[in-house]
Amino acid sequence: MKPSISTRKRRSTSSTTSRYKTYFFSDVHLGLGTTEEDRQKEQRLIRFLDFIQKDAEQIFIVGDLFDYWFEYQTVVPKGYFRLFSKLTELHEQGIRVFFTVGNHDFWMRGYFHDELGMDVYTEPMEKEIHGKRFLIHHGDGLIKNDLGYKILKKILRAKINVFLFALIHPDITGRLARWSSRTSRQYSSNRTYESNDMVQFAQEQIRAGFDFVIMGHNHVPAFQKFPTGTYVNLGDWIFENTYAVFDGKRVTLKQWKG
């Protein structure tokens, strides 16, 4: 016997009202490490998405989901079918998934939006969630006087250079990107002052009226309250497995141990 229309409506309403939380995570860096390490990381992330699926209203991926990502017109990097299937499932259940690109996975076209139903942002985003103002920013490019990075960012994101890069065979571009990623990581690992500039930037944004500033990038989990707002750094999923959750009133920084 099929449930009545009223019963189906109650179930649908109950499912919708139970989803009220907003989740944030960043810096998974899929593609970094050995094949086995990468597979374990992907499985860990899928288990986390399974866990939050029951009460998530929306999910924000705050950059560097991949250690390298470049979309050709008809080709995307190999792998991660299980993760993509999970993200599609979330979309089909009405859970909105937002992706703010990072400094490792900014070369995107329309794959994540067209195929997985995700909202992709190539710049920091401002969102109002349950009456609170959020600034969601990957966190790169905030170091004062880091002219070299700012120039490099403009070069790498210039349309003509993306076009030229796309003329190279994917196997070659992949190797080039992995070398570039290692070089970038060795360079950035020495910038111990980066966190201070990120905190100062967050303070400025809070003074400008934001209630919460959410960032990633430097892989160091942080939770800092100021008189009129809160700064959260999401850490990473290489070592920390940290994420933030907003329940409509406050943000909490947690560690996934599932």
Coordinates of N, CA, C and O in Angstrom, one line a residue, residues 25-30 41 61-65 103-104 138 215-219 233-238:
F25 N 34.6 23.1 4.6 CA 35.9 22.4 4.7 C 36.7 22.8 3.5 O 36.2 23.4 2.6
S26 N 38.0 22.6 3.6 CA 38.9 23.1 2.6 C 40.2 22.2 2.6 O 40.4 21.4 3.4
D27 N 41.0 22.4 1.5 CA 42.3 21.9 1.4 C 42.4 20.4 1.6 O 43.2 19.9 2.5
V28 N 41.7 19.7 0.8 CA 41.7 18.2 0.8 C 43.0 17.8 0.0 O 43.6 16.8 0.3
H29 N 43.2 18.5 -1.1 CA 44.4 18.2 -1.9 C 44.4 16.8 -2.5 O 45.4 16.1 -2.4
L30 N 43.3 16.4 -3.0 CA 43.2 15.1 -3.7 C 44.2 15.1 -4.9 O 44.3 16.1 -5.6
K41 N 42.1 9.0 1.4 CA 41.6 10.4 1.7 C 40.2 10.6 1.1 O 39.3 11.2 1.7
I61 N 32.8 24.2 0.0 CA 34.2 23.7 -0.2 C 35.0 24.9 -0.5 O 34.9 25.6 -1.5
V62 N 35.9 25.3 0.5 CA 36.6 26.6 0.4 C 38.0 26.4 -0.2 O 39.0 26.9 0.4
G63 N 38.1 25.8 -1.4 CA 39.3 25.8 -2.2 C 40.2 24.6 -1.9 O 40.2 24.0 -0.9
D64 N 41.0 24.3 -3.0 CA 42.0 23.3 -3.0 C 41.4 21.9 -2.6 O 42.0 21.1 -1.8
L65 N 40.2 21.6 -3.2 CA 39.7 20.2 -3.1 C 40.7 19.3 -3.8 O 41.0 18.2 -3.3
N103 N 44.0 28.1 -4.8 CA 45.2 28.4 -5.7 C 45.7 27.1 -6.4 O 46.7 27.2 -7.2
H104 N 45.1 26.0 -6.1 CA 45.6 24.7 -6.8 C 44.5 24.2 -7.8 O 44.8 23.3 -8.6
H138 N 39.3 31.6 0.1 CA 40.2 30.6 0.3 C 41.4 31.0 1.1 O 41.9 30.2 2.0
M215 N 38.1 30.9 6.2 CA 39.2 30.7 5.2 C 39.9 29.4 5.4 O 39.6 28.7 6.3
G216 N 40.8 29.1 4.4 CA 41.6 27.9 4.5 C 43.0 28.2 4.2 O 43.6 29.1 4.8
H217 N 43.6 27.5 3.2 CA 44.8 27.8 2.5 C 46.1 27.5 3.3 O 47.0 26.8 2.8
N218 N 46.2 27.9 4.5 CA 47.5 27.7 5.2 C 47.6 26.5 6.0 O 48.6 26.2 6.7
H219 N 46.5 25.7 6.0 CA 46.4 24.3 6.6 C 46.6 24.3 8.1 O 46.9 23.3 8.8
N233 N 39.8 29.5 10.5 CA 40.6 28.8 9.4 C 40.3 27.3 9.5 O 40.4 26.7 10.6
L234 N 40.0 26.8 8.4 CA 39.4 25.4 8.3 C 40.5 24.3 8.4 O 40.2 23.1 8.5
G235 N 41.8 24.7 8.4 CA 42.8 23.6 8.5 C 42.9 22.9 7.2 O 42.9 23.5 6.1
D236 N 43.0 21.5 7.2 CA 43.1 20.7 6.0 C 42.6 19.3 6.3 O 42.2 19.0 7.4
W237 N 42.6 18.5 5.2 CA 42.3 17.1 5.2 C 43.5 16.2 4.8 O 43.3 15.1 4.4
I238 N 44.6 16.8 5.0 CA 45.9 16.0 4.8 C 46.3 15.4 6.1 O 46.5 14.2 6.2

